[in-house]
XYZ file of C-alpha atoms in Angstrom:
550
model
C -6.219 -22.913 15.990
C -8.203 -24.444 19.658
C -8.409 -20.675 20.645
C -5.089 -20.563 21.367
C -5.870 -16.278 22.013
C -7.940 -16.755 25.227
C -4.864 -17.590 27.230
C -3.108 -13.719 26.231
C -6.111 -12.636 27.682
C -6.028 -9.945 30.487
C -7.974 -10.433 33.980
C -11.044 -9.628 34.141
C -11.629 -10.327 30.039
C -13.828 -13.309 29.728
C -13.856 -15.231 26.789
C -17.483 -15.091 25.385
C -19.792 -11.646 26.314
C -23.714 -12.298 27.028
C -25.610 -10.661 23.894
C -28.962 -10.882 25.948
C -27.720 -8.218 28.000
C -30.307 -6.044 26.437
C -33.479 -6.495 23.800
C -31.884 -3.481 21.175
C -29.955 0.006 20.733
C -33.093 1.312 21.722
C -32.854 -0.390 25.167
C -28.946 0.606 25.716
C -29.811 3.884 24.531
C -32.418 4.911 27.143
C -31.227 2.242 29.947
C -27.966 4.983 29.888
C -30.394 7.651 29.508
C -31.916 7.707 32.492
C -29.034 5.546 35.063
C -26.777 9.115 34.018
C -29.830 11.173 33.314
C -27.342 13.867 35.432
C -24.059 13.626 33.765
C -22.810 15.519 30.817
C -23.593 12.895 27.742
C -21.766 15.686 25.045
C -19.701 18.498 25.026
C -19.716 20.447 21.434
C -18.414 24.505 21.076
C -18.562 24.485 24.943
C -21.972 23.450 25.230
C -22.900 20.791 27.712
C -25.732 18.291 26.412
C -27.265 16.265 29.536
C -27.928 12.337 29.171
C -31.759 13.794 30.376
C -32.198 16.206 27.593
C -30.342 13.883 24.972
C -33.043 11.158 26.119
C -35.906 14.451 25.580
C -34.600 16.045 22.723
C -34.243 12.365 20.550
C -37.964 11.942 21.915
C -39.544 15.045 20.159
C -37.099 14.642 17.230
C -38.374 10.488 17.111
C -42.306 11.922 17.581
C -41.741 14.404 14.806
C -40.404 11.472 12.445
C -43.353 9.204 12.750
C -45.762 11.934 12.014
C -44.267 11.618 8.809
C -45.830 8.283 8.222
C -42.950 6.465 7.805
C -43.655 2.747 8.456
C -40.934 0.425 10.802
C -37.606 0.213 9.033
C -37.942 3.079 6.575
C -34.285 4.097 6.139
C -33.418 7.771 7.012
C -29.887 9.475 6.348
C -28.250 11.182 8.326
C -25.569 13.674 6.476
C -24.182 15.295 10.006
C -20.263 16.437 11.149
C -19.851 15.452 14.346
C -22.137 17.538 15.891
C -24.793 18.074 18.766
C -27.666 17.209 16.378
C -25.828 14.172 14.960
C -26.752 11.740 18.278
C -30.034 13.291 19.091
C -31.159 12.503 15.627
C -29.324 9.236 15.784
C -31.316 7.759 18.693
C -34.619 9.171 17.017
C -34.438 7.815 14.326
C -33.529 3.880 15.744
C -36.099 4.895 18.922
C -38.652 5.027 16.071
C -38.228 1.753 14.384
C -36.746 3.430 11.039
C -32.895 2.282 9.865
C -29.679 4.805 10.355
C -28.162 5.698 6.839
C -24.684 7.254 7.776
C -23.157 9.715 4.628
C -20.023 11.592 4.873
C -20.749 15.412 4.209
C -18.062 15.739 1.906
C -20.410 13.817 -0.404
C -20.345 14.774 -4.226
C -23.889 15.153 -5.907
C -23.537 11.320 -7.672
C -21.669 9.704 -4.651
C -25.152 11.312 -2.131
C -28.074 10.170 -5.289
C -26.331 6.370 -5.860
C -26.471 5.896 -1.871
C -29.469 7.258 -1.500
C -31.176 5.586 -4.366
C -29.614 2.279 -3.225
C -31.033 2.554 0.173
C -34.286 3.925 -0.719
C -33.805 6.519 1.585
C -37.663 8.470 2.445
C -35.582 11.179 4.494
C -32.727 12.641 4.844
C -31.053 14.860 7.893
C -28.364 17.437 6.205
C -26.279 20.391 7.754
C -27.085 23.427 5.691
C -23.322 23.898 4.660
C -23.794 20.669 2.258
C -27.017 20.988 1.586
C -26.360 22.304 -1.848
C -25.349 19.288 -2.582
C -28.449 17.533 -1.587
C -30.436 20.192 -3.477
C -28.445 18.798 -6.536
C -29.088 15.490 -5.529
C -32.687 15.353 -4.866
C -34.170 15.186 -8.779
C -32.376 12.086 -9.151
C -33.462 10.808 -5.745
C -37.650 9.281 -6.259
C -37.998 8.303 -3.006
C -36.867 11.024 -0.914
C -39.940 12.865 0.483
C -38.752 14.791 3.397
C -35.492 16.846 4.266
C -34.322 18.410 7.294
C -32.177 21.145 7.203
C -29.498 21.925 10.725
C -27.740 24.544 10.783
C -23.725 23.818 12.959
C -25.617 25.475 15.989
C -28.667 24.279 16.112
C -28.790 22.165 19.675
C -26.805 25.122 21.550
C -27.897 27.888 23.731
C -30.016 30.567 22.766
C -26.553 32.946 22.694
C -24.206 30.381 21.082
C -26.221 28.748 18.419
C -27.076 32.633 17.379
C -23.454 32.981 17.833
C -22.059 30.080 15.730
C -24.441 30.082 13.266
C -23.935 33.884 12.559
C -20.052 33.299 12.074
C -20.314 30.390 10.136
C -22.700 31.623 7.718
C -21.991 35.200 8.005
C -18.340 35.801 8.541
C -16.337 32.478 7.268
C -19.327 31.702 4.766
C -19.257 28.255 4.646
C -23.036 28.123 4.130
C -23.259 27.993 0.328
C -26.529 29.064 -1.159
C -29.880 26.224 -1.619
C -32.971 25.893 -2.020
C -34.489 23.097 -1.061
C -38.295 23.679 -1.081
C -40.455 22.345 1.699
C -37.804 21.788 3.326
C -38.284 21.581 7.282
C -35.471 22.778 9.733
C -34.440 20.432 12.658
C -35.406 23.051 15.408
C -39.215 23.451 13.969
C -39.175 20.022 13.983
C -38.381 19.395 17.207
C -40.817 22.031 18.148
C -43.415 19.839 16.527
C -42.015 16.715 17.904
C -42.549 17.836 21.286
C -46.617 18.195 20.650
C -46.738 14.997 18.999
C -47.290 11.295 20.590
C -44.627 9.143 20.480
C -44.770 5.823 19.815
C -42.484 3.196 21.650
C -41.591 0.639 19.007
C -40.462 -3.146 20.266
C -37.231 -3.891 18.685
C -35.478 -7.076 18.626
C -32.462 -8.404 17.998
C -32.576 -8.892 14.049
C -34.418 -5.541 13.357
C -31.655 -3.620 10.882
C -30.045 -0.798 12.718
C -28.204 0.409 10.600
C -27.208 0.498 6.463
C -23.392 1.071 6.600
C -22.003 1.962 3.373
C -18.766 0.504 2.179
C -17.011 -1.161 -0.756
C -17.134 -3.895 1.249
C -14.172 -6.794 0.311
C -15.460 -6.580 -3.311
C -15.767 -3.242 -4.766
C -18.929 -0.972 -5.563
C -20.116 0.876 -2.451
C -22.862 -1.369 -0.884
C -24.539 -0.613 2.056
C -23.534 -3.373 5.133
C -26.699 -4.501 7.371
C -25.770 -4.188 10.415
C -28.788 -5.494 13.001
C -29.551 -3.919 16.368
C -27.776 -7.700 17.693
C -24.773 -6.870 15.861
C -24.513 -3.329 17.172
C -25.211 -4.298 20.716
C -22.669 -7.456 20.290
C -19.665 -5.081 19.432
C -20.317 -2.902 22.424
C -20.596 -5.755 24.637
C -17.182 -7.052 22.928
C -15.844 -4.131 23.268
C -16.772 -2.845 27.302
C -15.820 -6.599 28.056
C -12.275 -5.921 26.685
C -11.928 -2.396 28.402
C -13.534 -3.612 31.520
C -10.279 -3.938 33.955
C -9.755 0.049 32.962
C -13.572 0.411 34.455
C -14.553 2.990 32.067
C -17.572 4.944 33.809
C -19.270 8.547 34.262
C -15.852 10.156 35.014
C -14.524 9.662 31.809
C -14.258 11.877 29.046
C -13.407 10.990 25.631
C -12.486 12.993 22.859
C -14.508 12.329 19.556
C -12.496 13.283 16.444
C -13.167 11.022 13.885
C -16.824 11.259 12.313
C -19.751 9.677 13.620
C -20.563 8.585 10.779
C -17.699 6.370 10.916
C -18.489 2.974 11.875
C -14.919 2.933 13.985
C -16.766 6.041 15.594
C -19.801 5.482 16.288
C -19.357 2.329 17.848
C -15.966 3.122 20.109
C -17.114 6.783 20.982
C -21.065 7.628 20.237
C -21.978 3.691 22.038
C -19.475 2.279 23.702
C -18.772 5.219 26.184
C -22.365 6.119 26.533
C -23.256 2.774 27.653
C -20.785 3.025 30.610
C -21.950 7.131 30.731
C -19.021 8.720 30.178
C -18.689 12.380 28.543
C -18.228 12.818 24.946
C -16.105 16.182 23.073
C -17.262 16.113 20.024
C -14.731 17.873 17.765
C -16.330 18.666 14.598
C -13.598 19.943 12.253
C -10.474 17.827 13.069
C -8.797 19.135 10.631
C -8.309 22.646 12.443
C -5.840 21.450 14.666
C -5.477 24.888 16.723
C -8.964 24.977 17.357
C -9.244 21.365 18.042
C -6.316 21.775 20.665
C -7.470 24.857 22.408
C -10.954 22.640 22.756
C -9.448 20.109 24.200
C -6.404 21.208 25.993
C -7.760 21.558 29.934
C -10.731 19.386 28.875
C -9.364 16.222 31.442
C -9.427 13.716 28.999
C -9.040 10.303 30.338
C -9.826 8.939 26.380
C -9.080 9.350 22.828
C -10.103 7.870 19.504
C -7.832 8.015 16.057
C -6.245 6.897 13.211
C -2.537 6.734 11.984
C -2.750 10.494 10.825
C -3.976 12.110 13.529
C -2.447 10.925 15.860
C 0.756 11.761 13.978
C -1.061 15.613 13.093
C -1.136 16.239 16.977
C 2.558 14.798 17.715
C 4.196 17.240 14.978
C 1.456 20.667 15.271
C 3.601 23.380 17.511
C 0.607 23.557 20.809
C 0.541 19.384 21.036
C 2.663 20.924 24.496
C -0.324 22.794 25.690
C -1.964 19.283 26.190
C -2.606 18.468 30.112
C -2.146 14.501 29.376
C -2.164 14.321 32.669
C -5.475 11.981 32.984
C -5.255 10.401 30.422
C -5.400 6.226 30.376
C -6.958 4.874 27.194
C -5.985 5.844 23.644
C -7.268 3.925 21.000
C -6.559 3.599 16.981
C -8.173 1.919 14.616
C -8.974 2.177 11.049
C -5.698 2.192 9.094
C -2.285 0.604 10.502
C -0.049 2.637 13.049
C 2.854 3.400 12.717
C 5.850 2.599 14.893
C 7.411 6.248 15.042
C 3.993 7.424 15.761
C 3.007 5.100 18.717
C 6.612 5.378 20.273
C 6.696 9.523 19.647
C 2.947 9.498 21.347
C 4.215 7.361 24.192
C 7.308 9.405 25.295
C 4.630 12.567 24.650
C 2.145 11.575 26.919
C 3.424 8.650 28.835
C 0.475 6.429 27.451
C 0.537 3.421 24.320
C -1.516 3.521 21.780
C -3.248 0.622 21.717
C -4.149 -0.923 17.926
C -7.395 -2.132 17.106
C -8.738 -3.952 13.722
C -11.995 -4.024 12.518
C -14.257 -3.135 9.264
C -17.423 -2.489 8.443
C -18.722 -5.780 7.960
C -18.144 -6.552 11.210
C -19.725 -3.573 13.291
C -16.906 -2.952 13.280
C -14.037 -4.440 15.700
C -12.830 -8.011 15.329
C -9.531 -7.909 17.252
C -7.645 -5.464 19.974
C -4.066 -5.231 21.451
C -4.136 -5.624 25.774
C -4.573 -2.519 27.177
C -1.835 -3.329 29.756
C 0.688 -3.517 26.452
C 3.867 -2.097 27.125
C 5.789 -1.467 23.622
C 4.443 -1.318 20.162
C 4.420 -4.970 18.759
C 2.962 -4.596 15.544
C 0.141 -6.772 15.728
C -3.552 -5.993 15.532
C -4.672 -7.608 18.604
C -5.665 -10.833 19.633
C -9.640 -11.258 18.913
C -12.739 -10.219 21.142
C -14.528 -12.567 23.052
C -17.221 -14.252 21.013
C -14.684 -13.914 18.171
C -13.420 -16.745 16.294
C -11.016 -15.947 13.050
C -9.772 -18.221 11.044
C -6.810 -17.912 8.373
C -7.441 -19.721 5.084
C -6.247 -20.087 1.595
C -8.350 -19.637 -1.236
C -10.147 -22.830 -0.849
C -11.471 -22.333 2.212
C -9.092 -24.721 4.026
C -7.440 -23.697 7.424
C -3.997 -22.995 7.241
C -1.560 -24.154 10.519
C -0.295 -21.186 13.128
C 2.399 -18.888 11.352
C 1.196 -19.010 7.826
C -0.204 -16.487 5.794
C -3.664 -16.417 4.489
C -6.998 -14.340 4.709
C -8.408 -13.314 7.910
C -11.864 -15.177 8.380
C -14.079 -13.488 11.059
C -17.264 -14.918 12.865
C -19.165 -13.644 15.811
C -22.370 -12.100 16.871
C -20.964 -8.802 15.606
C -20.728 -10.146 12.096
C -23.609 -8.520 9.471
C -26.001 -10.688 8.074
C -25.084 -9.647 4.192
C -25.543 -6.810 2.417
C -28.343 -4.865 1.489
C -30.125 -6.556 -1.480
C -27.167 -7.726 -2.536
C -27.396 -11.668 -2.337
C -24.753 -12.558 -4.830
C -22.310 -10.021 -3.186
C -23.083 -11.104 0.347
C -22.776 -14.921 -0.835
C -19.304 -14.502 -2.076
C -18.082 -12.776 1.120
C -19.267 -15.689 3.480
C -17.926 -19.016 3.864
C -20.579 -22.155 3.566
C -19.959 -22.771 7.658
C -21.132 -18.885 8.005
C -17.076 -17.609 8.625
C -16.785 -14.312 6.849
C -14.118 -13.416 4.575
C -12.051 -9.492 5.375
C -10.260 -9.395 1.978
C -7.216 -9.013 3.884
C -4.080 -11.553 4.611
C -3.197 -12.140 8.030
C -1.362 -14.677 10.375
C -1.382 -15.871 13.625
C 1.839 -16.377 16.585
C 2.364 -18.706 18.725
C 0.727 -16.724 21.473
C -2.846 -15.966 19.298
C -1.703 -11.910 18.548
C -2.741 -11.603 14.987
C -1.110 -9.669 12.201
C -1.725 -7.918 9.054
C 0.404 -9.043 6.039
C -1.355 -7.933 2.762
C -4.352 -6.319 1.218
C -5.854 -8.886 -0.506
C -7.433 -6.692 -2.490
C -6.234 -3.064 -4.220
C -8.266 -1.057 -1.458
C -6.685 2.312 -0.534
C -6.879 2.811 2.822
C -6.609 7.008 3.525
C -7.042 8.276 6.839
C -9.273 5.335 8.106
C -11.362 5.442 4.591
C -12.020 2.943 2.013
C -11.063 4.183 -1.501
C -11.319 1.433 -4.421
C -8.955 1.946 -7.862
C -12.185 1.462 -10.390
C -14.248 4.233 -8.851
C -10.990 6.763 -9.520
C -10.204 5.348 -12.477
C -13.806 5.496 -13.943
C -13.378 9.401 -13.105
C -10.206 9.912 -14.395
C -11.409 7.890 -17.814
C -14.069 9.822 -18.607
C -11.325 13.100 -19.297
C -10.711 13.400 -22.915
C -7.274 13.685 -22.773
C -6.598 10.473 -20.691
C -5.941 7.379 -23.229
C -5.417 4.521 -19.863
C -5.317 4.867 -16.393
C -4.503 3.141 -13.250
C -4.803 3.743 -9.541
C -3.013 2.683 -7.136
C -1.961 3.600 -2.900
C 1.229 4.926 -2.538
C 2.820 4.711 1.547
C 4.451 8.154 1.922
C 4.746 10.051 5.598
C 1.279 10.824 6.455
C -0.190 7.226 5.199
C -1.601 6.021 2.361
C -2.749 8.443 -0.479
C -3.824 7.478 -3.855
C -1.489 7.593 -7.264
C -2.766 7.864 -10.509
C -0.286 6.433 -13.726
C -2.115 8.152 -16.444
C -1.337 7.542 -20.570
C -1.986 10.771 -22.298
C -4.040 11.324 -25.163
C -3.921 15.073 -25.103
C 0.053 15.819 -24.788
C -0.998 18.849 -23.419
C -3.270 17.472 -20.671
C -1.760 18.508 -17.241
C -1.877 17.181 -13.559
C -3.762 20.140 -12.109
C -6.486 19.477 -14.936
C -6.353 15.775 -13.577
C -6.611 17.031 -9.972
C -9.406 19.824 -10.998
C -11.385 16.908 -13.417
C -11.242 14.797 -9.662
C -13.153 17.680 -7.275
C -15.378 17.838 -9.245
C -16.450 14.420 -9.011
C -14.469 12.781 -5.588
C -14.907 13.369 -2.041
C -11.824 14.709 -0.919
C -10.001 11.852 0.257
C -10.418 9.793 -2.871
C -8.480 12.279 -5.017
C -4.709 11.382 -5.844
C -2.672 12.706 -4.239
C 0.295 12.242 -7.178
C -0.168 12.187 -11.094
C 2.383 10.817 -12.800
C 2.557 10.154 -16.670
C 3.819 7.419 -18.645
C 4.228 6.154 -22.192
C 2.323 3.117 -21.462
C 0.925 0.979 -18.670
C 1.728 -2.998 -17.600
C -1.041 -5.182 -18.550
C -1.762 -8.795 -18.545
C -2.083 -11.114 -21.061
C -5.491 -10.298 -21.588
C -5.086 -6.387 -21.544
C -5.860 -5.495 -17.495
C -3.977 -2.796 -16.032
C -1.319 -4.456 -13.429
C -1.400 -2.667 -10.211
C 0.922 -4.776 -8.531
C 3.144 -3.764 -11.319
C 2.452 -0.370 -11.077
C 3.100 -0.413 -7.443
């Protein structure tokens, strides 16, 4: 389409990036830590961690990991929410030449087992609150040799650490009992690592940095291989796009989305680190009163989120207590931004929410709206620098401008493939290297991209992928269920999971289904709606037709 979107680029945004600016993520992280050593990198529970301290602590933890005798490229899982230990552990893993495997702390035993076995993870850093899940899963993970357990306040000052850990453990009783023989504590690992030598590893763009698990565009959860080059490219693309704002060490970004999610990982953890900015880590964004209390007087200048987060904030009675006077950058991704939310946000904060689009396989950003956008336009924006897009039919033929087809992407941020799944990788790429996103889109005359529909039946719940097959499999295990079909339906809060069931046992209730799902699925995958039917619509070969269910 002759890159017609380039004509809409804001002044100061280049058409391409120099992918060779850094040799690896370790180079980027080290450069930032040296350049901004006296500035605050992260704030958690009111405690400030400087770039210099981040450098020292990640070095010590990296030395400890190397002392375990793991070979370069070993996979290490991080099962943490937004606490200071996350960036420390992440940067340590990368510095030691290992591969980070981000793991949702809310995963069930079965989900942890699947991911750890698929990645062949040899070590895991887990929050004590979720250590009981690792305990249950560990016998089924033969490769897992090392477990490091940390408590929420372990990276805080001595007084804060004692107070936070005590309250969480004894007052709120949020740490279920667990038994993990030979597990190492995070603080002891740091002490041991401080006394051990650290061997710097020379990394290149092609070295793997992350196995970022996703259902991808084709079903079962699998690891998207994201290299140092992929992640660096997306950080540089995002940095180029926001260059007109001149983000620097004076900026403060609110990080409510979990850092283990690719959106927050790239946008908040890495892009703002490159600029020397400060991250305010929100450990539990669902606790809106505490969330608002943490940011209301912080003077934050940026915030990222999904539609449901912005909507929840807007509808909280304490929203008016927040000081938005310095806010100048609001980024939405992970799910469609609703017009009503965008307009209410602008009316109350005098700032526009900028919508972006991406997927795990693209590190993640593909398109973003211009930062000088004056109103909600329903678009996911323009392709980022050095990004090419193509709208294609099912045969791979490019369609004309304005026609709807599958959005396909090529660029330095696109993964090389899925971890040890050559067949899946072949399916998701066209022969000319374009990645098939599985999303239907169209491009207007100015180059703005609009999503039309999802090609697959994937359900997006608060920015997380839910795959009907997985939920159907779990519900189908119930003796009282004859047939089940799962779809996504739209409600005021966004897309939610709905289960459509034909009973075998007439006494089966909606509560029975929800209780069963809670035992086997992460919270966001559990159906919010359950409805019973006499039969379900099917194709001529007996396949349940989800589109008819909708």
